[in-house]
Tab-separated table of C-alpha atoms in Angstrom:
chain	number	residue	atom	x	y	z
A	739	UNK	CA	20.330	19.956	-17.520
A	740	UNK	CA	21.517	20.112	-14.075
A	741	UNK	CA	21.156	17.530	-11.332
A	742	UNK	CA	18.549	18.094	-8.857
A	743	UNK	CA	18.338	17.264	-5.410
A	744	UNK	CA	14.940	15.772	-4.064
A	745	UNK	CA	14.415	15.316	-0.603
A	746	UNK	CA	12.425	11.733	-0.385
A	747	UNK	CA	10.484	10.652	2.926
A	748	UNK	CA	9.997	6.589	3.252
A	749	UNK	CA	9.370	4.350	6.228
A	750	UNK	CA	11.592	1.322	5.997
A	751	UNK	CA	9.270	-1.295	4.711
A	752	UNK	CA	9.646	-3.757	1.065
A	753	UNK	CA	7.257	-1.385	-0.767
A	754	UNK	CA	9.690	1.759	-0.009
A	755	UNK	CA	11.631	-0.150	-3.027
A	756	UNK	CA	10.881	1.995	-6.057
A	757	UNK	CA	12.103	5.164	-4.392
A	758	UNK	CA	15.031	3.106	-3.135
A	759	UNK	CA	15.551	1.140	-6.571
A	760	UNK	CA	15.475	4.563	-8.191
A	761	UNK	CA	18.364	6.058	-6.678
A	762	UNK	CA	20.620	2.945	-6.226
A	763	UNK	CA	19.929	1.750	-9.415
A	764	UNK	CA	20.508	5.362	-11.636
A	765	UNK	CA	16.885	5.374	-12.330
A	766	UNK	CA	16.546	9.066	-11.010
A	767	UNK	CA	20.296	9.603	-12.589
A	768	UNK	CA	18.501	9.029	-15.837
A	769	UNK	CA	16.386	11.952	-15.147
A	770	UNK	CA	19.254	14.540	-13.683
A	771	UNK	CA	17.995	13.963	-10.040
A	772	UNK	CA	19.452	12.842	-7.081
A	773	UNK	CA	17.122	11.501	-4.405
A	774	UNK	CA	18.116	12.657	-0.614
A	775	UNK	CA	16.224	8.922	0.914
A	776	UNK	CA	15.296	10.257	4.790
A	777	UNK	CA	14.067	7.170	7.015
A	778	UNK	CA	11.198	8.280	9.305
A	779	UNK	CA	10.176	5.921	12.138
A	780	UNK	CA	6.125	5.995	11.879
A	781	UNK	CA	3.551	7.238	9.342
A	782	UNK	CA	2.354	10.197	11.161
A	783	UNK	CA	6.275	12.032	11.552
A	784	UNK	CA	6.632	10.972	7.657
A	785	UNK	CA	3.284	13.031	6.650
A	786	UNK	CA	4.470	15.882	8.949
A	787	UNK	CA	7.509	16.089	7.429
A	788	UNK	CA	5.957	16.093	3.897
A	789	UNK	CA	3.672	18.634	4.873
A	790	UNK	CA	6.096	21.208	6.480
A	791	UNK	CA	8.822	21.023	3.829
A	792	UNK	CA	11.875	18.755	4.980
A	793	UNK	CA	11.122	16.808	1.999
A	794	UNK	CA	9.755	17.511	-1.164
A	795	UNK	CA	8.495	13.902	-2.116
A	796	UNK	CA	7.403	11.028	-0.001
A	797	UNK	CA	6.221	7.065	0.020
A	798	UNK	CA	2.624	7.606	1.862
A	799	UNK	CA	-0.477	5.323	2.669
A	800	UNK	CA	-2.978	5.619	-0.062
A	801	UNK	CA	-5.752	7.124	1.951
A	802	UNK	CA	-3.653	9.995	4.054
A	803	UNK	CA	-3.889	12.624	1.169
A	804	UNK	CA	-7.578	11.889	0.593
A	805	UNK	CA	-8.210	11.933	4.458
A	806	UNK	CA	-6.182	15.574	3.855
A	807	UNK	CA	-8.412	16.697	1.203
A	808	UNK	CA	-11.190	15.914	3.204
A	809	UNK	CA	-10.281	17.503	6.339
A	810	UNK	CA	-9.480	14.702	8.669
A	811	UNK	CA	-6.096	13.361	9.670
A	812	UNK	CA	-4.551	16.575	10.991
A	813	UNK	CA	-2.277	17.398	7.608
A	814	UNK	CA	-1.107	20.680	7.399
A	815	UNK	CA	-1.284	21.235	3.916
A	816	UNK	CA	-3.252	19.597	0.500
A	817	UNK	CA	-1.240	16.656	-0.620
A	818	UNK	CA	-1.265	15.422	-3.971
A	819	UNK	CA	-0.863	11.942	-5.347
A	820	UNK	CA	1.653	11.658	-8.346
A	821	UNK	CA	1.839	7.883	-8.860
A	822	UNK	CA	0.648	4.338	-7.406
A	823	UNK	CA	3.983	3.469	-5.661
A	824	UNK	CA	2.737	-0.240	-5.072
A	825	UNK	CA	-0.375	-2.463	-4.888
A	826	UNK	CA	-0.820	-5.032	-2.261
A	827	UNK	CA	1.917	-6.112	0.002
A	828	UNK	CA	-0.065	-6.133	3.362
A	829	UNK	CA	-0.340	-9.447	5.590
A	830	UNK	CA	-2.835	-9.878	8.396
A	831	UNK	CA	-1.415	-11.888	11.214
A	832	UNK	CA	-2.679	-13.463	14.759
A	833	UNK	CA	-1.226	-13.872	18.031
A	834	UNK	CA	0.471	-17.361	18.809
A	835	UNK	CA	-2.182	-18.024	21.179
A	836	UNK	CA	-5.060	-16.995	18.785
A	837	UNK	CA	-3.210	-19.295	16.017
A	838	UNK	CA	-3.345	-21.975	17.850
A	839	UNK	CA	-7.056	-21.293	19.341
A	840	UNK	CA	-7.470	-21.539	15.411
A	841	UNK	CA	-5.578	-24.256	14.518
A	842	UNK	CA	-7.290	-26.304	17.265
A	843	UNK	CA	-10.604	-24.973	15.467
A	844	UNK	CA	-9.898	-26.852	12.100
A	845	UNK	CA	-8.578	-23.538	10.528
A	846	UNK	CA	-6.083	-24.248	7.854
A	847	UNK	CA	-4.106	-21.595	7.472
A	848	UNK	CA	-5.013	-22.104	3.894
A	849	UNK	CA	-3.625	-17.971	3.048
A	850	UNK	CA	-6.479	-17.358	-0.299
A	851	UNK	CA	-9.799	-17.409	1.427
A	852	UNK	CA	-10.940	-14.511	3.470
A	853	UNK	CA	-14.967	-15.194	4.643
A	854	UNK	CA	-13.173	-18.571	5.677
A	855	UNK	CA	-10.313	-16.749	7.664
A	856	UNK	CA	-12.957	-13.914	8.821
A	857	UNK	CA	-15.238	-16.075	10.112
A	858	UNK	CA	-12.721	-18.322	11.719
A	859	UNK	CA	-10.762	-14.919	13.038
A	860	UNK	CA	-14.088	-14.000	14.493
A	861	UNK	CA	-15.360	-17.114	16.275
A	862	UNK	CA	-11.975	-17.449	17.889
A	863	UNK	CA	-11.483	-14.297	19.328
A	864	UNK	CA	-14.240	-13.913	20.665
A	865	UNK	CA	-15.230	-10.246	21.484
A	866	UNK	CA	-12.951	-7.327	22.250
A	867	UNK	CA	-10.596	-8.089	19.463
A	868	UNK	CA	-7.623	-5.328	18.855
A	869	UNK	CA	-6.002	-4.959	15.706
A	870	UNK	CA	-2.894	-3.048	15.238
A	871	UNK	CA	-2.757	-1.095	12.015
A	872	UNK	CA	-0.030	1.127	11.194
A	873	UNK	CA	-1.762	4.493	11.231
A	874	UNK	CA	-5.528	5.133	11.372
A	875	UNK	CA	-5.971	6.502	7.779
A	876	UNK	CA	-4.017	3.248	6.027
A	877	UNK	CA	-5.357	1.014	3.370
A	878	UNK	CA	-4.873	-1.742	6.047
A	879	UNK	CA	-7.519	0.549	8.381
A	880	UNK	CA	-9.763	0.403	5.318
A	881	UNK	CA	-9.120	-3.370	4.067
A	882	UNK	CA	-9.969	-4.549	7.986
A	883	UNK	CA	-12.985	-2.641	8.546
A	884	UNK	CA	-14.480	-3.402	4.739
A	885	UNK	CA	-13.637	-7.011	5.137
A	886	UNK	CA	-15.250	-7.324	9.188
A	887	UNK	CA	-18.198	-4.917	8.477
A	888	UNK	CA	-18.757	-7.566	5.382
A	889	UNK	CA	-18.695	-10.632	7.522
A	890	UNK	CA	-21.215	-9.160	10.520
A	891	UNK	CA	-18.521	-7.698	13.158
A	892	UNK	CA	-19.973	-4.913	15.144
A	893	UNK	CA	-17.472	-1.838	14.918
A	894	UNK	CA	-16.300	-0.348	16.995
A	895	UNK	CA	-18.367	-2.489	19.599
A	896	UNK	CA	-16.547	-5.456	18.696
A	897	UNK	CA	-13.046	-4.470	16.971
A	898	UNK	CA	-10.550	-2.041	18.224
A	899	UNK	CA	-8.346	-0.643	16.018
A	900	UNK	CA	-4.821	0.448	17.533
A	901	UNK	CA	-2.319	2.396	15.718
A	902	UNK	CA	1.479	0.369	16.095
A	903	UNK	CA	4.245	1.466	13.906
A	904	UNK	CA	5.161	-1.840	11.621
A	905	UNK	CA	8.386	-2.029	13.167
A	906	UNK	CA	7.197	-2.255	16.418
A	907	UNK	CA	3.992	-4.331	15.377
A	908	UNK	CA	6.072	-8.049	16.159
A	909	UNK	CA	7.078	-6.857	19.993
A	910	UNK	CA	3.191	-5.325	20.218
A	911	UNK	CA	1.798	-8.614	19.473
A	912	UNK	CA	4.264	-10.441	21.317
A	913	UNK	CA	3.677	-8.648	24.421
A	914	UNK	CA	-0.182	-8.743	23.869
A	915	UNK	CA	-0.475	-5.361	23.453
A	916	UNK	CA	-2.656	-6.638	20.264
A	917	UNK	CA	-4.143	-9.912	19.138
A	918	UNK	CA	-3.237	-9.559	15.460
A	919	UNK	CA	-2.700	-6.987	12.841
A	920	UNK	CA	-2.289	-5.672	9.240
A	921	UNK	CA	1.339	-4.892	8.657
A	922	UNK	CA	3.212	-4.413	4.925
A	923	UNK	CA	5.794	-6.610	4.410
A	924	UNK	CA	8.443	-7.408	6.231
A	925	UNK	CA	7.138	-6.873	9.376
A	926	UNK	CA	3.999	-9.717	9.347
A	927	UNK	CA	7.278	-11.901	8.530
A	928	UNK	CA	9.424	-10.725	11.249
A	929	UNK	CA	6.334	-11.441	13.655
A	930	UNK	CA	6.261	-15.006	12.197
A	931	UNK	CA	9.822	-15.537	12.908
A	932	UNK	CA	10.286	-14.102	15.840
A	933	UNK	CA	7.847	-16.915	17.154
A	934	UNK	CA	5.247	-14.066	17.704
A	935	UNK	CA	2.226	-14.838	15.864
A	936	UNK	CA	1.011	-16.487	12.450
A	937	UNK	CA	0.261	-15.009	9.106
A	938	UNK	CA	-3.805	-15.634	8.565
A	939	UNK	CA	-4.261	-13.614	5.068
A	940	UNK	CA	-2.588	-11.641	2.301
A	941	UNK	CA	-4.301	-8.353	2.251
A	942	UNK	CA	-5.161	-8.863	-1.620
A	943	UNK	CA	-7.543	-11.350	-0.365
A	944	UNK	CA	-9.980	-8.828	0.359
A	945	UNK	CA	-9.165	-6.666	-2.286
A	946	UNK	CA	-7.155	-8.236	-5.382
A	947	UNK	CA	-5.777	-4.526	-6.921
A	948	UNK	CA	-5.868	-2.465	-3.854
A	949	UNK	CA	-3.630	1.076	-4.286
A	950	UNK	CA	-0.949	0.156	-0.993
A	951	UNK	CA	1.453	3.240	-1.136
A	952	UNK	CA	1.411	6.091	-3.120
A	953	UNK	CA	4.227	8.956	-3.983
A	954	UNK	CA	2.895	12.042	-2.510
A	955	UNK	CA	3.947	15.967	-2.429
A	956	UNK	CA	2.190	18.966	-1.046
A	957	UNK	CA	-0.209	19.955	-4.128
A	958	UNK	CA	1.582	23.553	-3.995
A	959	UNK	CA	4.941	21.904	-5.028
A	960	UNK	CA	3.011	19.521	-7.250
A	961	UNK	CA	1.291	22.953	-9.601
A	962	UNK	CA	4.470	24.739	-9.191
A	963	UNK	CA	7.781	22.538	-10.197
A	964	UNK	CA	5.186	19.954	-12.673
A	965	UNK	CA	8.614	19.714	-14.772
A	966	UNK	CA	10.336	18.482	-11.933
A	967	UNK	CA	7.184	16.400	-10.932
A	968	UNK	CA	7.576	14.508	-14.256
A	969	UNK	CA	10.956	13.743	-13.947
A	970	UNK	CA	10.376	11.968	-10.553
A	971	UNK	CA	7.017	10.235	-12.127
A	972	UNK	CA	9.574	8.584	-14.747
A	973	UNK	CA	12.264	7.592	-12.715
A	974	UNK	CA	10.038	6.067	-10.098
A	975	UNK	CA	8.074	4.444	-13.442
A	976	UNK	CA	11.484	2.936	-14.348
A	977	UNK	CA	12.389	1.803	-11.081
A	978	UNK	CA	8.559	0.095	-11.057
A	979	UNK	CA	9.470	-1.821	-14.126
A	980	UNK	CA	12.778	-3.178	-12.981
A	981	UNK	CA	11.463	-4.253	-9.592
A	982	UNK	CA	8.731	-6.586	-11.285
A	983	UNK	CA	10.858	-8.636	-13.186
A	984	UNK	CA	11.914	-11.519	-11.501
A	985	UNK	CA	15.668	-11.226	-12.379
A	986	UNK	CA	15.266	-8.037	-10.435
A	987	UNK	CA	14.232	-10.033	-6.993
A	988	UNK	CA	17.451	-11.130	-5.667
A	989	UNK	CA	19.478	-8.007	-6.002
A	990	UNK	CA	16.251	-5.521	-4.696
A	991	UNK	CA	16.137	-7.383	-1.692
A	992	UNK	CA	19.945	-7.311	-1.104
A	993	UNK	CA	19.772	-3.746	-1.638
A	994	UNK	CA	16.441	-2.981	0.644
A	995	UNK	CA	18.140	-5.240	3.580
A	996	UNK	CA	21.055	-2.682	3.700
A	997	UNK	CA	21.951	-0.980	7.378
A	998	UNK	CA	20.652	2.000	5.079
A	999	UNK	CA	17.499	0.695	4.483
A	1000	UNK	CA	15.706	-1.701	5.962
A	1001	UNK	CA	18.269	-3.464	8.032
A	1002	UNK	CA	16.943	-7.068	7.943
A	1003	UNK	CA	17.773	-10.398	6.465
A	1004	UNK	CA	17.468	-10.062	2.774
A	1005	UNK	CA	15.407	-13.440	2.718
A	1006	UNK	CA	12.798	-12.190	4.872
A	1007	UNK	CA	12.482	-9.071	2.635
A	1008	UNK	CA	12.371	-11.563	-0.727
A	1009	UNK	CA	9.178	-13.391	0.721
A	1010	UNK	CA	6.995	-10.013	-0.692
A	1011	UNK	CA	9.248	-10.078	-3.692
A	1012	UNK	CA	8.014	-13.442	-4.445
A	1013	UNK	CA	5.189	-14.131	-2.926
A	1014	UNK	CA	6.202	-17.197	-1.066
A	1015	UNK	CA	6.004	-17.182	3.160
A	1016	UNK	CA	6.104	-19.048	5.611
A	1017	UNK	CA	3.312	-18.474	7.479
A	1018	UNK	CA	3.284	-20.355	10.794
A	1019	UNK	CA	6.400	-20.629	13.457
A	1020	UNK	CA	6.713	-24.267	12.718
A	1021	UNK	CA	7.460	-23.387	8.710
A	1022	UNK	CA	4.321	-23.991	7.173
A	1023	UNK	CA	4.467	-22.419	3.357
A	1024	UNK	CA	2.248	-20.895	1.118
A	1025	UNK	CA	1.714	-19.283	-1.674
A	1026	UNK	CA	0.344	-15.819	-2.781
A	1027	UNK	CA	0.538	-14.640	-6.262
A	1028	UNK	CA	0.426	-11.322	-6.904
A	1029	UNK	CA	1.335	-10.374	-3.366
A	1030	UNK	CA	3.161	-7.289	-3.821
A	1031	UNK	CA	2.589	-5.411	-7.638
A	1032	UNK	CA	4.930	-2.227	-8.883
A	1033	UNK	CA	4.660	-2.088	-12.470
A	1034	UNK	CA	2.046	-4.881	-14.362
A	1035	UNK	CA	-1.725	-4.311	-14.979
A	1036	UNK	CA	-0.860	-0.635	-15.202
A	1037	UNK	CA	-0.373	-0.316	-11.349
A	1038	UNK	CA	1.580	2.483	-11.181
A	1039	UNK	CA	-1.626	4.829	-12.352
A	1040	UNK	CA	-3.079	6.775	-10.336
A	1041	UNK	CA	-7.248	6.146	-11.044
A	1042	UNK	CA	-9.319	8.812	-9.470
A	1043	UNK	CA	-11.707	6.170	-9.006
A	1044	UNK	CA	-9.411	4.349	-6.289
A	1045	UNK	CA	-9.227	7.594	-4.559
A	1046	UNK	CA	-12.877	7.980	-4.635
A	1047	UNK	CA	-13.403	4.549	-2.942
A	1048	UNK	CA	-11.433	5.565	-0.124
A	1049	UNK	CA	-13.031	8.712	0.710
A	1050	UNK	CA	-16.451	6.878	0.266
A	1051	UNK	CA	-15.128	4.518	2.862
A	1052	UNK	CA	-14.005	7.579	4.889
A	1053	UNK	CA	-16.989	9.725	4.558
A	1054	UNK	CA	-19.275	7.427	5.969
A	1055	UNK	CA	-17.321	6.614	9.271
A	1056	UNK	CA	-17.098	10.309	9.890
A	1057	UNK	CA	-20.390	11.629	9.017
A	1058	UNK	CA	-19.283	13.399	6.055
A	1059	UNK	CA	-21.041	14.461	2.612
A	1060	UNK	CA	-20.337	11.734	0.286
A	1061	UNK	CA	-21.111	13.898	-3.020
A	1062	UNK	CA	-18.743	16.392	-1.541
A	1063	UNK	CA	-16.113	13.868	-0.521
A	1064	UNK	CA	-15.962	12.425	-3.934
A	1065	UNK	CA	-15.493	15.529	-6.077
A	1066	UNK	CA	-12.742	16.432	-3.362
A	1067	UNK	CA	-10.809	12.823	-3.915
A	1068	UNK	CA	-11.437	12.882	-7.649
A	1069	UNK	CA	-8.508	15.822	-7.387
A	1070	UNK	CA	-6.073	14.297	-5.204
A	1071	UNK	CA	-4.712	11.305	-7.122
A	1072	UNK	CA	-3.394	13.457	-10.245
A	1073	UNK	CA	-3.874	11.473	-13.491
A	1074	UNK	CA	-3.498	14.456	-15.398
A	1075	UNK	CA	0.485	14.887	-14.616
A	1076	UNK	CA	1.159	10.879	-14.580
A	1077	UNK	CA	-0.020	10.735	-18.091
A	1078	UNK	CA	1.625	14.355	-18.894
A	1079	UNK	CA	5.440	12.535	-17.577
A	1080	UNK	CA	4.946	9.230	-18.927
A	1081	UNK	CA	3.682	10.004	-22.704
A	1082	UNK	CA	6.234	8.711	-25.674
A	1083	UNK	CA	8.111	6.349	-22.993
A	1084	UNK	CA	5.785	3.692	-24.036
A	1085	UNK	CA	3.926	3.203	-20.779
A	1086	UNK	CA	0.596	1.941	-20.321
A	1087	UNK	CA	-1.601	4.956	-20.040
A	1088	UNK	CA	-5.249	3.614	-19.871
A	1089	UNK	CA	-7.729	5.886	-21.642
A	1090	UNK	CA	-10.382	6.658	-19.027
A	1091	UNK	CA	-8.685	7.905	-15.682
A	1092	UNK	CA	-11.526	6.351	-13.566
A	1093	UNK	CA	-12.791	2.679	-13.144
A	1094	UNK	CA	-15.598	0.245	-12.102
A	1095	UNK	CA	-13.408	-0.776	-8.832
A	1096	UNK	CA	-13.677	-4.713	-8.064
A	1097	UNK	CA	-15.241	-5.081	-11.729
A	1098	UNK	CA	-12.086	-7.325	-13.178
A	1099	UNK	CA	-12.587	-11.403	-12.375
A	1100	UNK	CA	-9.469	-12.338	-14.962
A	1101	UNK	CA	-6.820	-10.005	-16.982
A	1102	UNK	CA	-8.636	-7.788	-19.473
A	1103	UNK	CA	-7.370	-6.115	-22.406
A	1104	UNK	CA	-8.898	-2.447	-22.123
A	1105	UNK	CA	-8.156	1.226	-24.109
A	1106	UNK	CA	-5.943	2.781	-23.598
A	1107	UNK	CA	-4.777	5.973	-25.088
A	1108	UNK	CA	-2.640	4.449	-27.861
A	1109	UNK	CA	-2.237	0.600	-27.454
A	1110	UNK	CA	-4.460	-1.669	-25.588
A	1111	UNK	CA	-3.233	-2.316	-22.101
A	1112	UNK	CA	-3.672	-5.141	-19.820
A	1113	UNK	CA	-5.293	-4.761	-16.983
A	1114	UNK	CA	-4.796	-7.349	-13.300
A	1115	UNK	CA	-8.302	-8.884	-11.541
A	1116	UNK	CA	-9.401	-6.459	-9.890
A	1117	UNK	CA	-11.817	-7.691	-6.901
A	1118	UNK	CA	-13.248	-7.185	-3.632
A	1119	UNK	CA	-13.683	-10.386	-1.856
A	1120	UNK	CA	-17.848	-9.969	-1.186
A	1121	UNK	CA	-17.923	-9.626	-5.149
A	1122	UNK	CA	-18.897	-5.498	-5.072
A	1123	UNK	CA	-18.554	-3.397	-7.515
A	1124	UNK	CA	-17.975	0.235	-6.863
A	1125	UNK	CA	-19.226	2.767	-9.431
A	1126	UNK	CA	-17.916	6.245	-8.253
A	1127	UNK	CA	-20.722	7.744	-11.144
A	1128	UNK	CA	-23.574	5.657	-9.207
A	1129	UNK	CA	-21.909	6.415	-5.361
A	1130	UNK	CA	-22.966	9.736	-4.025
């Protein structure tokens, strides 16, 4: 078999590292292909480039092909999802002056509890707060309006929602362009040392399993190269594995912190990799397990039923049918070819390719289609369950 070339799209971020590890670490090599890694600078020129061929494969937001699908978001083509790239990873951060309004408040900083940091967020703000997400149709869009719908905020009376791309999100803030924001690691970080602003909450506080990053190609390329397709769903399988064992940490970060890459300190970029920040200018620590997932709990599937929460989510900001919307997102995340790629390499294929989202309080042994599989809590931090069977 000859080597292939793949053109990959990825913004420069510590959950770009499975299409990353896969190249640099002969993951891809394993499969005959050769990833061409092209940094864009925001979310929007990545999907454009995705959509109008100068690459073939790309790292994208979770909700951008199912805000395709549905019409919205300006996409120029259907995208399919061919793999969970990453769960978690996001960090909501405050303003230094908001921090310390908080601070003087009694807030703790205590990084686990989100009513506590919502309510706290809220009361110290006081009205007109602006967020800076890093595209409008992002998990961290959905995550921040789910969590301050949940906790009484008025939106869009009393939240505005600004799009900054996360490299730029530590000057935005700084400049008080914004009074905090959802970022993905490094960038909340890089805010927090740059004397900028604060860390307040992991984004797995308001949802403990939430799909960060997906790979995406235009469905087109997807139905016609599904040989190649699998190939790519290994490889970046491999590379999932490798990244979540600890041994892995040190070198994955030295690699990601490359001019190449991601161009930062390497220790900044291990804080995801570990889960341990400092979240406060003045070096206060904590802990967040699970921050940033490639590999365990069977993350890199891709469950129609996580799709189908974000179009729900979607479909009733913009008016839209919700039966409709959920038949249309039940075809974007594509089970079918994960599971056709990753049979006999002794990967955790669960047997039902659709969930009861937020429905897992501890690890659970479920089917799956030949050996049980564990699966990670999975929980949304008002205690909802979604049923995508019971939602339309």
């Amino acid at each position: 078999m000859s080597v292939t070339r793949i053109p990959a799209g990825y913004v420069p971020l510590t959950d770009a590292a499975p299409l990353i590890a896969a190249q640099e670490m002969g993951f891809a090599a394993e499969e005959k292909l050769t990833l061409e890694l092209h940094r864009a600078p925001s979310w929007s020129s990545l999907r454009d480039m995705l959509a109008f061929g100068q690459v073939d494969a790309a790292q994208m937001l979770s909700p951008v092909p199912v805000a395709a699908a549905l019409g919205l978001g300006g996409a120029s083509a259907p995208l399919s999802v061919l793999s969970v790239l990453s769960v978690n990873g996001t960090v909501i951060g405050v303003s230094s002056g908001l921090a310390r309004r908080l601070a003087g408040a009694g807030h703790s900083f205590a990084f686990d509890d989100a009513v506590s940091a919502g309510r706290a967020l809220l009361a110290a703000a006081g009205p007109d707060l602006r967020i800076g997400v890093p595209f409008p149709f992002s998990m961290h869009a959905e995550l921040l309006t789910y969590w301050l719908k949940g906790l009484g905020a008025e939106m869009p009376r009393d939240i505005g929602i600004r799009t900054v791309p996360p490299p730029l999100m530590a000057e935005a803030i700084r400049c008080g362009e914004i009074d905090a924001f959802c970022v993905g690691e490094p960038w909340g970080s890089m805010a927090v040392e740059q004397g900028a602003g604060a860390l307040l909450l992991p984004g797995r506080a308001i949802w403990s399993f939430a799909p960060e990053k997906v790979l995406a190609v235009r469905s087109a390329w997807a139905d016609a190269e599904s040989g190649l397709a699998g190939r790519l769903i290994r490889a970046l399988w491999r590379a999932g594995r490798w990244l979540a064992d600890p041994a892995s940490r040190g070198l994955a970060a030295e690699i990601l912190s490359s001019r190449r890459y991601l161009d930062l300190p390497a220790e900044i970029i291990e804080r995801a990799l570990s889960g341990t920040f400092t979240v406060t200018a003045q070096g206060l620590q904590r802990e967040a397990a699970d921050f940033l997932g490639f590999h365990d709990g069977a993350a890199g599937f891709p469950w129609r039923s996580q799709a189908q929460w974000i179009a729900l989510q979607l479909a009733d900001r913009n008016g839209l049918d919700r039966a409709a919307a959920l038949a249309m997102a039940g075809r974007v995340f594509r089970s079918d070819l994960y599971r056709d790629a990753l049979r006999g390499t002794g990967a955790d294929l669960p047997g039902a390719s659709s969930k009861l989202e937020g429905a897992i309080g501890a690890p659970l042994l479920a089917a799956g289609e030949s050996d049980d599989l564990s699966l990670l809590p999975n929980r949304f931090f008002d205690g909802r369950v979604f049923d995508p069977l019971a939602a339309g």
